[in-house]
Short mmCIF file of C-alpha atoms and ligand atoms in Angstrom, two decimals:
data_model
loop_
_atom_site.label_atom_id
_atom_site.label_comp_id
_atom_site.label_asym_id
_atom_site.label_seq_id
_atom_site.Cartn_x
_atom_site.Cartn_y
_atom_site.Cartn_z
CA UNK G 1 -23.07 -2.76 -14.21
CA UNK G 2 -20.93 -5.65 -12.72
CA UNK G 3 -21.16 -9.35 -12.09
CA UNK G 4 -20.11 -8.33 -8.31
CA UNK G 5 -23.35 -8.50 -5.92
CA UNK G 6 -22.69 -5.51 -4.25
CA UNK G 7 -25.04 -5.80 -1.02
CA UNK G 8 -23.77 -9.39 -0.17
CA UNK G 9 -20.43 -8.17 -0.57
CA UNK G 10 -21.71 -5.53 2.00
CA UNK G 11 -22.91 -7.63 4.72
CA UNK G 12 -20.12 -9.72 4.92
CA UNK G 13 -18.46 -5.88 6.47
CA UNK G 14 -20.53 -5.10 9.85
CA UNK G 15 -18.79 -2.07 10.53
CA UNK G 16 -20.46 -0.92 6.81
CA UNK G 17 -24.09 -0.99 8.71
CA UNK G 18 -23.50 1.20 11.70
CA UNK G 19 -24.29 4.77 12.09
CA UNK G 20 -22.47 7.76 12.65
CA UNK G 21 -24.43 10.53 14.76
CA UNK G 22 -27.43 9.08 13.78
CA UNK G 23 -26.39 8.53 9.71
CA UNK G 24 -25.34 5.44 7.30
CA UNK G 25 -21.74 5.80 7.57
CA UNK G 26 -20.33 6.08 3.88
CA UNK G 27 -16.33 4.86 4.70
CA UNK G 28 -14.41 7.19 1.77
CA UNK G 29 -11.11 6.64 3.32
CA UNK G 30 -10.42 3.31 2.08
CA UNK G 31 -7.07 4.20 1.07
CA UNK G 32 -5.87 4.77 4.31
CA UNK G 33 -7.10 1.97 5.37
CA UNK G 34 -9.75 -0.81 4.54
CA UNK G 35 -12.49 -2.20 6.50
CA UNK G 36 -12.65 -6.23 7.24
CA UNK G 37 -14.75 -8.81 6.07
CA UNK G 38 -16.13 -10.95 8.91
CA UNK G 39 -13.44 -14.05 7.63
CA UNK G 40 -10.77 -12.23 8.16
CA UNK G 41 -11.59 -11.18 11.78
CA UNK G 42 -12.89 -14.92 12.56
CA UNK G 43 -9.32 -15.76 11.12
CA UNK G 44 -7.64 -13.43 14.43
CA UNK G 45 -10.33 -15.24 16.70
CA UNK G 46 -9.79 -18.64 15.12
CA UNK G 47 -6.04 -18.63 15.71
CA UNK G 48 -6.21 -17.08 19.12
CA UNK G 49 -8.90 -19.66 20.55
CA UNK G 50 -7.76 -22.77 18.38
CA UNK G 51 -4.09 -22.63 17.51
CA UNK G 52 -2.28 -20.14 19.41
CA UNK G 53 1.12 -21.17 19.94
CA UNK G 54 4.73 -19.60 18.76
CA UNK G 55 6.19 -20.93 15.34
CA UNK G 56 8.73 -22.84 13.98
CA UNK G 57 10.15 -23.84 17.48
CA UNK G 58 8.13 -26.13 19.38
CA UNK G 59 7.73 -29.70 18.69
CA UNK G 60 4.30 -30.16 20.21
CA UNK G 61 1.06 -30.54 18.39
CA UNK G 62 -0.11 -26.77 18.70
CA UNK G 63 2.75 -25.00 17.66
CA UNK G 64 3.07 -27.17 14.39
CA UNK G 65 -0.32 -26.60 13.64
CA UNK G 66 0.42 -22.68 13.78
CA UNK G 67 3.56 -23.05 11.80
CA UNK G 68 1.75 -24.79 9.13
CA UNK G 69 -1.04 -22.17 9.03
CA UNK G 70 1.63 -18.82 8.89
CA UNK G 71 3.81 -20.87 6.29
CA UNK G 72 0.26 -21.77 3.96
CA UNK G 73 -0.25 -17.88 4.53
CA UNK G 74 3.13 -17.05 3.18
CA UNK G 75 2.21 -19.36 -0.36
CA UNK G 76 -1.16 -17.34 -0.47
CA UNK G 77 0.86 -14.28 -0.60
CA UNK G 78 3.15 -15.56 -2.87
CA UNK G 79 0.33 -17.09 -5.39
CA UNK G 80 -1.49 -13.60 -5.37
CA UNK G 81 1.11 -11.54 -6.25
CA UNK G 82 2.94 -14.36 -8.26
CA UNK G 83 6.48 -14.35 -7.13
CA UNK G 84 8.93 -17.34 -8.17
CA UNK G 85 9.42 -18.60 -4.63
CA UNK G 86 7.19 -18.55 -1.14
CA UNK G 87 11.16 -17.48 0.46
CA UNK G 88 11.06 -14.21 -1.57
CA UNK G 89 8.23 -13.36 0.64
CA UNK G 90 9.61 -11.26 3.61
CA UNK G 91 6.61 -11.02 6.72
CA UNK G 92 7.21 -7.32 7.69
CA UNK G 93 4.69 -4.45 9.88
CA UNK G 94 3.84 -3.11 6.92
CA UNK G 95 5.10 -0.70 3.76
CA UNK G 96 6.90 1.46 5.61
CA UNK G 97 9.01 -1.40 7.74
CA UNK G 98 9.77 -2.87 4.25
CA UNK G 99 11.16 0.02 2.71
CA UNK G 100 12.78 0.81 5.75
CA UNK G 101 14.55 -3.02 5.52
CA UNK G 102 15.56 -2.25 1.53
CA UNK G 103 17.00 1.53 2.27
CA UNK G 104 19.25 0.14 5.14
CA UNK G 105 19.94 -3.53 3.87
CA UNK G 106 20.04 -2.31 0.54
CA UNK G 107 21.54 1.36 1.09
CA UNK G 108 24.77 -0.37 3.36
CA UNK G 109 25.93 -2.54 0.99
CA UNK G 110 24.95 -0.95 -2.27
CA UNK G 111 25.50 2.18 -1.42
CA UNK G 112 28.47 4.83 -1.03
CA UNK G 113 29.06 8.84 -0.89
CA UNK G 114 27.50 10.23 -4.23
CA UNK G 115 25.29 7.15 -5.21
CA UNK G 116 21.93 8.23 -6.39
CA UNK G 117 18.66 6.84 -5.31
CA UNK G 118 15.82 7.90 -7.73
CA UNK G 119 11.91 8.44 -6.52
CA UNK G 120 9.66 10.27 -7.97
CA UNK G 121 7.22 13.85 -6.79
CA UNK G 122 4.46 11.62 -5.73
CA UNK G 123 5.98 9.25 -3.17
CA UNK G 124 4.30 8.91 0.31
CA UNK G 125 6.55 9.96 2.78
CA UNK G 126 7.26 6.04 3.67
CA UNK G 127 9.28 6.06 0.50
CA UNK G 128 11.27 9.12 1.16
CA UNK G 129 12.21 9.62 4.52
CA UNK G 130 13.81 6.35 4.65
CA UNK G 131 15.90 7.16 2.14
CA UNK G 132 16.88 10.55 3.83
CA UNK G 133 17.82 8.85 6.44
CA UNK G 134 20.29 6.47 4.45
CA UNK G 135 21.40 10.15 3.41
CA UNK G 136 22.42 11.56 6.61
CA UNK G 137 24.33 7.81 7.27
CA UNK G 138 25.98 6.88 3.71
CA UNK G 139 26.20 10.66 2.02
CA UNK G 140 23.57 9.32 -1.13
CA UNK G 141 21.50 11.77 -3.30
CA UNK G 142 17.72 11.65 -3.69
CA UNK G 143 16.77 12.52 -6.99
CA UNK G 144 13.11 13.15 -8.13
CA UNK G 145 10.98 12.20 -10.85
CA UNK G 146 9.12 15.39 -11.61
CA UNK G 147 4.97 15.14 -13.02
CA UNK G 148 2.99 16.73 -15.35
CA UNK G 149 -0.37 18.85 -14.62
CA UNK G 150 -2.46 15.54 -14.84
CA UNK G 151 -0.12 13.91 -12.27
CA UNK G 152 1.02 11.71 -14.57
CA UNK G 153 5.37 10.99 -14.26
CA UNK G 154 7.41 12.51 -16.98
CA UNK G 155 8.82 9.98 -18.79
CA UNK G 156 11.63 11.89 -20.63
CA UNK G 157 12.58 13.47 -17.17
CA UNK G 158 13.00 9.60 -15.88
CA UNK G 159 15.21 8.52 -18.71
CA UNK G 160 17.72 11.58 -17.96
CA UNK G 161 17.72 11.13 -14.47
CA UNK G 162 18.93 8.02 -14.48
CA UNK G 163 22.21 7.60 -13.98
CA UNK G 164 25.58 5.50 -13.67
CA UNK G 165 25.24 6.63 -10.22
CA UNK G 166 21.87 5.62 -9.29
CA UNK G 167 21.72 2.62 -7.80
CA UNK G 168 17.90 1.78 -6.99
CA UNK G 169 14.86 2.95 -8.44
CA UNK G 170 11.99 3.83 -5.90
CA UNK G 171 8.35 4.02 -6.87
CA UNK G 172 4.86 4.13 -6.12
CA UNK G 173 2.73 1.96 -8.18
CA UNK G 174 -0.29 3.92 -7.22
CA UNK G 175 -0.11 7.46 -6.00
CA UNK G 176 -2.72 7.82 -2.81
CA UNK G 177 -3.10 11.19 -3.63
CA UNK G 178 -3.54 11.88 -6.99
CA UNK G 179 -4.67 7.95 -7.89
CA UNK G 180 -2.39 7.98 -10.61
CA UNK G 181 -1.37 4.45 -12.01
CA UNK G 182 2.22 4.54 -12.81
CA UNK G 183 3.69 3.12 -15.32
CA UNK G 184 5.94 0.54 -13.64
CA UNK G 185 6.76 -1.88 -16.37
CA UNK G 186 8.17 0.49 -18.36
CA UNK G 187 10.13 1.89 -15.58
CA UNK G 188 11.59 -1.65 -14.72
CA UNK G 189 12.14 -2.70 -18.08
CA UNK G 190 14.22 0.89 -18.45
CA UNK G 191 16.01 0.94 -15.51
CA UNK G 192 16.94 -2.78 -16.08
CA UNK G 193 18.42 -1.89 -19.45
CA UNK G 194 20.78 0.28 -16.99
CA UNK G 195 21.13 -2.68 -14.99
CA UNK G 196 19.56 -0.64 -12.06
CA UNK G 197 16.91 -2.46 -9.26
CA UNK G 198 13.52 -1.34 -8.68
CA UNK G 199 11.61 -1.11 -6.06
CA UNK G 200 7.74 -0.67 -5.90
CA UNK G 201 5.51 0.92 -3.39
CA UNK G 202 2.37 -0.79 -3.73
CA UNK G 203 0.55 -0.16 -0.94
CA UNK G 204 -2.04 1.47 -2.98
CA UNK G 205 -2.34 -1.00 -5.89
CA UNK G 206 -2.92 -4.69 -4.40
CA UNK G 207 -6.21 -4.30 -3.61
CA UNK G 208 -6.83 -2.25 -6.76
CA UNK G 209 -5.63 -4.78 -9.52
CA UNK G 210 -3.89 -7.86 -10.36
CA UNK G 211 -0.40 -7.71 -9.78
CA UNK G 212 2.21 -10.02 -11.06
CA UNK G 213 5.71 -9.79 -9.94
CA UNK G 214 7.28 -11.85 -12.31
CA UNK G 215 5.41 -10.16 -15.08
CA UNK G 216 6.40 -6.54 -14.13
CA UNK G 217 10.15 -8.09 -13.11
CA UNK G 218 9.74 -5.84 -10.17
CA UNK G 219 13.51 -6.69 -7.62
CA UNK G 220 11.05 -5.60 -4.81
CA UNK G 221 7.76 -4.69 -4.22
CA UNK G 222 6.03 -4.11 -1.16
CA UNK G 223 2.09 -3.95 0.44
CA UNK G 224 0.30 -3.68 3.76
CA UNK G 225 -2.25 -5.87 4.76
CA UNK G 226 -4.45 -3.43 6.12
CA UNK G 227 -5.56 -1.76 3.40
CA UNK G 228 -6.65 -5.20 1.70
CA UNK G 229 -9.26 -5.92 3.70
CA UNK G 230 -6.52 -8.00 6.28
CA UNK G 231 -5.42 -6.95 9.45
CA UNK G 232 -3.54 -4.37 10.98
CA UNK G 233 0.25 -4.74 11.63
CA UNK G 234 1.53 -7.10 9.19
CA UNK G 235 2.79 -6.51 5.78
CA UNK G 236 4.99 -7.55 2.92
CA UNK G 237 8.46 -7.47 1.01
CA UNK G 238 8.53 -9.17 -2.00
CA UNK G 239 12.07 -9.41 -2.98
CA UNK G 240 14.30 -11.37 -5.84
CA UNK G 241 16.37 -14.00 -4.26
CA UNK G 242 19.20 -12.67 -5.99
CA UNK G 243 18.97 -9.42 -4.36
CA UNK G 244 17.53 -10.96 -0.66
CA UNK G 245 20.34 -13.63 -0.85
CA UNK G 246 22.85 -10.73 -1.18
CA UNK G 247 21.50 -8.00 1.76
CA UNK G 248 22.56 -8.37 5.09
CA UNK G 249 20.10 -8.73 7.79
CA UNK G 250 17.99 -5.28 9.12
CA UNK G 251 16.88 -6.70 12.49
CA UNK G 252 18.87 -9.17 15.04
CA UNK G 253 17.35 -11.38 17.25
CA UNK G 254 15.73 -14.71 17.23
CA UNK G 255 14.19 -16.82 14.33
CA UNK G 256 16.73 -15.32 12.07
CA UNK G 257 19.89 -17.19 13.12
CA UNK G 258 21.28 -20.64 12.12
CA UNK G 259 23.89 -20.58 15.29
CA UNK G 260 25.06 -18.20 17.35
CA UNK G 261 28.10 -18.12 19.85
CA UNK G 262 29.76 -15.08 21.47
CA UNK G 263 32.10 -14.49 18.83
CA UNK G 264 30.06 -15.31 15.06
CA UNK G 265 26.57 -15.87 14.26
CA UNK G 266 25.16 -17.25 11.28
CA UNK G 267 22.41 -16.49 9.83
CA UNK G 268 19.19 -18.47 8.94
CA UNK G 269 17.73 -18.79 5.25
CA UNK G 270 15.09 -16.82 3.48
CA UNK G 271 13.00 -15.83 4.51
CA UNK G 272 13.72 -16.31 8.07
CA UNK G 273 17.01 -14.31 7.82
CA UNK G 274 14.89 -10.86 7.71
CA UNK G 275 11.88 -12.03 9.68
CA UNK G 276 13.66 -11.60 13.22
CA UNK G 277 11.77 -11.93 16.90
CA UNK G 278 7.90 -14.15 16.80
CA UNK G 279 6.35 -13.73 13.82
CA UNK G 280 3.01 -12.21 13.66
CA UNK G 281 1.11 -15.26 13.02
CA UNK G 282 -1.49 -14.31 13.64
CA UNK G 283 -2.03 -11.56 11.18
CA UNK G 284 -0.01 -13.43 8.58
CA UNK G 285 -2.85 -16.09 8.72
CA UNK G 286 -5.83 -12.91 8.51
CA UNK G 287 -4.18 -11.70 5.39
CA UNK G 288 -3.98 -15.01 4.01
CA UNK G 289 -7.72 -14.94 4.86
CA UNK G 290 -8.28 -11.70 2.76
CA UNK G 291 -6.23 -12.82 -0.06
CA UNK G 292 -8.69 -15.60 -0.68
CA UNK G 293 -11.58 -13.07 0.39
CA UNK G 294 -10.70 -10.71 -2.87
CA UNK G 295 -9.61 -13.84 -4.65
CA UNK G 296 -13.41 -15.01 -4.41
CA UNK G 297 -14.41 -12.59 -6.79
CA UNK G 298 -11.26 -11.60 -8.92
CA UNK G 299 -8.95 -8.65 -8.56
CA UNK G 300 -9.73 -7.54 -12.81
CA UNK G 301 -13.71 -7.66 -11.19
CA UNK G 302 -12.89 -5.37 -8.30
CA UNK G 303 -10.53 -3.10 -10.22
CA UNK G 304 -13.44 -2.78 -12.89
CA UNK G 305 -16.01 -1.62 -10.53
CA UNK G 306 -13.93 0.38 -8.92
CA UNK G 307 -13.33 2.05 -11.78
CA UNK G 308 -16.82 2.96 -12.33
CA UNK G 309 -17.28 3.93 -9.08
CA UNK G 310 -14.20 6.48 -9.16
CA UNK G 311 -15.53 7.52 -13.31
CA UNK G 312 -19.29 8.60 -11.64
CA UNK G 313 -17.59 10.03 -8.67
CA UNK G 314 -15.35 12.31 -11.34
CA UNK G 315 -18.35 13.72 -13.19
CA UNK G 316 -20.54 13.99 -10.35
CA UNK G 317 -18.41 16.13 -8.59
CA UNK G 318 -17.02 18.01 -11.54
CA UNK G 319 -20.78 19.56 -11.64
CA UNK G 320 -19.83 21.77 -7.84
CA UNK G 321 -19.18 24.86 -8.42
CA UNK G 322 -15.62 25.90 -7.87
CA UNK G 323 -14.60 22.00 -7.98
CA UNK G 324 -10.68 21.44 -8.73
CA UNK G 325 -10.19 17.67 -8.40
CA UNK G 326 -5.64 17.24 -8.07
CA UNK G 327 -5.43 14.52 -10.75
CA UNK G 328 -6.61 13.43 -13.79
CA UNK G 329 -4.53 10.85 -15.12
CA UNK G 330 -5.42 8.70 -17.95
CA UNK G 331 -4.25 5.44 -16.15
CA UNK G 332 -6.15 6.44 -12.59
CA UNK G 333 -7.60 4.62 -9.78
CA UNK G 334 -9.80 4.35 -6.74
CA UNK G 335 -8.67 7.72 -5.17
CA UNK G 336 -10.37 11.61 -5.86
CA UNK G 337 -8.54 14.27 -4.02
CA UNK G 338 -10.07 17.67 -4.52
CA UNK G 339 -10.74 21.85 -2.99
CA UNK G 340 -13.54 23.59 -3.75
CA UNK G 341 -13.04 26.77 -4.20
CA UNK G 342 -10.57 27.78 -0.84
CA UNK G 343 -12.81 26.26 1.38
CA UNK G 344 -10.10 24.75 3.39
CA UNK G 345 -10.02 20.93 3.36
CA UNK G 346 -10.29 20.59 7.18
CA UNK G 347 -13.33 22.31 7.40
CA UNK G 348 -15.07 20.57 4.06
CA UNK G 349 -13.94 17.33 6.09
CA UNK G 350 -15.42 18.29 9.16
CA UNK G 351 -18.93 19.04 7.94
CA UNK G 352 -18.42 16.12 6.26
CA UNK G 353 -17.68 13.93 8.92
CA UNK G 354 -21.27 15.66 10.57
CA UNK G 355 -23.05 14.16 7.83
CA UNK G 356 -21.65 10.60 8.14
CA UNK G 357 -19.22 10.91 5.45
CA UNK G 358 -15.73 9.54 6.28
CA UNK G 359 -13.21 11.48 4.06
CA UNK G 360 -9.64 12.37 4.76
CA UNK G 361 -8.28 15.70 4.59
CA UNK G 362 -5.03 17.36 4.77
CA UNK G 363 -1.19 16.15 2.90
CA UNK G 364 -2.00 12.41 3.37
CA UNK G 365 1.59 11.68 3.97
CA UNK G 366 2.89 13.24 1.08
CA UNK G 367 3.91 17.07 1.96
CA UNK G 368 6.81 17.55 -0.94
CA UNK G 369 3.34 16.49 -3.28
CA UNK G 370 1.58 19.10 -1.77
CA UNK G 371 4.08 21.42 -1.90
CA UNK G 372 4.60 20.89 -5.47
CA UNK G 373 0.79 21.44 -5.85
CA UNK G 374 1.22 24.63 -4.14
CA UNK G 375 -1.87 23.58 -1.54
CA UNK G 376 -1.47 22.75 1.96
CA UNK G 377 -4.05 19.32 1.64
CA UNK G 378 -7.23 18.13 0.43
CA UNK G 379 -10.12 16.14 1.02
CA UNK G 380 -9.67 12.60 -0.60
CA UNK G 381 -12.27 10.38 -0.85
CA UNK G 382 -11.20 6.91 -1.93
CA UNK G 383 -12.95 3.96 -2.93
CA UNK G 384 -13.50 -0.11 -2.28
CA UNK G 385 -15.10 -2.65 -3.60
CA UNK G 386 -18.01 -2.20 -1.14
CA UNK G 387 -18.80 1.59 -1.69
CA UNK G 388 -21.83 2.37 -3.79
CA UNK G 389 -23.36 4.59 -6.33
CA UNK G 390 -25.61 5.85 -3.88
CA UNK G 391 -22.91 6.75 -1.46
CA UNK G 392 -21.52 8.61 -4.20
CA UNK G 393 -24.44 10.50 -4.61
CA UNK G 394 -24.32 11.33 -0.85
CA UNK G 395 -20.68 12.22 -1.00
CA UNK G 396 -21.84 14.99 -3.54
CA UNK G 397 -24.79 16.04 -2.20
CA UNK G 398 -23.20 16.71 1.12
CA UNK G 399 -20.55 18.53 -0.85
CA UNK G 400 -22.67 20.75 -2.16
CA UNK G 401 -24.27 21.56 0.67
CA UNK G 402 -21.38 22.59 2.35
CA UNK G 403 -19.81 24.14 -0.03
CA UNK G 404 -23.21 26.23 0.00
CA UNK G 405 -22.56 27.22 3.50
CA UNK G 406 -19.29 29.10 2.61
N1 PMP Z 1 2.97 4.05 0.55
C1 PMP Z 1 1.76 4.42 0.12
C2 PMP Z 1 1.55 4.72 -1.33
C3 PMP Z 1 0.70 4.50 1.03
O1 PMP Z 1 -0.51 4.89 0.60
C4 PMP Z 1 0.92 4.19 2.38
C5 PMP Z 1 -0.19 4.28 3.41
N2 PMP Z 1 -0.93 5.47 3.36
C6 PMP Z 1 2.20 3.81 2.77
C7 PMP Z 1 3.19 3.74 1.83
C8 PMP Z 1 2.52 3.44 4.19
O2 PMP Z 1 1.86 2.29 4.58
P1 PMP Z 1 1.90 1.79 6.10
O3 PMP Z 1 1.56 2.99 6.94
O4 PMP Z 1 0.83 0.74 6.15
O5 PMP Z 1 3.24 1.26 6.37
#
């Protein structure tokens, strides 16, 4: 039941019709990263065979024609997400380089001995080792926001951790383990009543639902294109100008200078102050592409039939024998990790694999999560837009029958 034509939306993906030793593939590991829609890879070709030239520099015909198209990318980015301004968009690799930029732009002038940095027990390890690292440099404490057995956050446990000493709040929007939806408006609106930032991981959650910046009055919030149907290698920072206009550059080099002589440089504006070296313009245009590719059809549509995708996946599964699914939050998404019995997830993923099911096993990037689980991994299927019903009933069926085997 949705207004979403599933098998046109499924030819515009090739790689969705190939085989894998001799089967349909059925692509569960969305959430580590997303297949493309043709567009977006006639967006690479389109730029390398029509308009490939480096940015902002040149004066000739080419190279402003490139400009233009990275610069129209950046206001796609900025419309979808709705931020205030297209230079509160920050070009980066990805999540992890923008978290990276906040702990050590942030961390070095925010920061000092003592200072408290608060995350919670379901961050990938993109939003805590960064923030170890500002430990070892500035002497900071990482303090975690524990979860209940549904992997939900604890709420009260938030409120008391916050402190005068914490000075950023770090957070995933969407857990890609346990597919819990977090609460992040609430969070921001408490932290702000502290007069503390937030920042917000969501990697998992752009390609999931709508998200409005300005609404959630996120300080920064961050996304990689590749697992929203864009390209590899590029992602975002969202950040307040207040805060952006404040931080210090992360990387030196060209593009993010105004002048520069031996003895004092000065820096250029945002965004260009934290967008140093050539731009990936490339991939800035492909994501613009896949913006407008999800934007076709509605991120409230996709989130909604994702939904029932990851609902029938739940029950489905739930009939296995010996089925423990690490998760069950009331506000969920798009992502089932699970063990069946102690059938050990590398195995279950193997098989699975033989059958022409792409799942991912193991911690998933998240080891303290596991740990807290008191498992080593899991298998984790996770969903798109593209995956069917039937798939579904192929995940389980081949679940079974492994799980037969042991
Ligand atoms: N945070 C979350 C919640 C993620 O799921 C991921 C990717 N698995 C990352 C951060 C890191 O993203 P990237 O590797 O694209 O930088």
């Amino acid at each position: 039941d949705t207004t979403l034509d599933i098998a046109a939306i499924r030819a515009d993906f090739p790689i969705l019709s190939r085989t894998v030793y001799d089967r349909p593939l059925v692509y569960f590991d969305n959430a580590a990263t997303s297949q493309k829609p043709r567009c977006v890879v006639e967006a690479i070709e389109k730029v390398y065979y029509n308009q490939n030239a480096n940015i902002h520099r040149g004066v000739h015909y080419l190279s402003q024609v490139a400009t233009e198209a990275h610069e129209e990318a950046r206001q796609t980015v900025q419309a979808f997400i709705n931020a205030a301004e297209s230079r509160e968009i920050i070009f980066t690799r990805g999540t992890t380089e923008a978290i990276n930029l906040i702990a050590t732009s942030f961390g070095e002038t925010f920061c000092n001995e003592g200072d408290e940095i608060l995350i919670t027990g379901m961050e990938h390890h993109a939003n805590i080792v960064p923030w170890q690292l500002l430990r070892d440099r500035k002497g900071i404490v990482l303090k975690v926001v524990p979860f209940n057995e549904r992997g939900e956050l604890d709420m009260e446990a938030f409120s008391k951790l916050l402190s005068p000493k914490t000075k950023l709040v770090s957070v995933a929007h969407i857990s890609n383990v346990m597919g819990t939806v977090n609460p992040v408006a609430k969070i921001i609106a408490e932290a702000h009543a502290h007069n503390i930032p937030v920042l917000v991981d969501g990697a998992q959650a752009v390609s999931h639902m709508p998200v409005d910046v300005q609404a959630l009055d996120a300080d920064f919030y961050v996304f990689s294109g590749h697992k929203m149907y864009g390209p590899n290698g590029i992602g975002v920072l969202y950040g307040k100008e207040k805060w952006l206009e404040q931080l210090p550059p992360y990387h030196g080099g060209g593009e993010m200078i105004a002048t520069v002589t031996y003895e004092k440089t000065t820096y250029a504006e945002l965004p260009f102050k934290f967008e140093a070296g050539t731009p990936d313009y490339v991939g800035s245009v492909a994501l613009g592409e896949a913006i407008r590719y999800m934007q076709k059809f509605g991120l409230k549509a996709i989130g909604d039939y994702e939904h029932q995708l990851l609902q029938y996946a739940t029950e489905q599964l739930m009939k296995i024998d010996g089925m423990r699914i690490f998760g069950t939050a009331a506000e969920k998404a798009s992502v089932i990790s699970f063990l069946v019995r102690d059938i050990h997830h590398f195995d279950m993923g193997t098989l699975l694999d033989k059958l022409g099911i792409a799942v991912r096993t193991g911690h998933h990037c998240a080891m303290p999560l596991m740990h807290t689980l008191g498992i080593e991994g899991t298998i984790r299927a996770s969903f798109a837009f593209y995956n069917t019903k039937e798939e579904i009933d192929a995940l389980v069926a081949a679940v079974d029958r492994v799980q037969k085997m042991f």
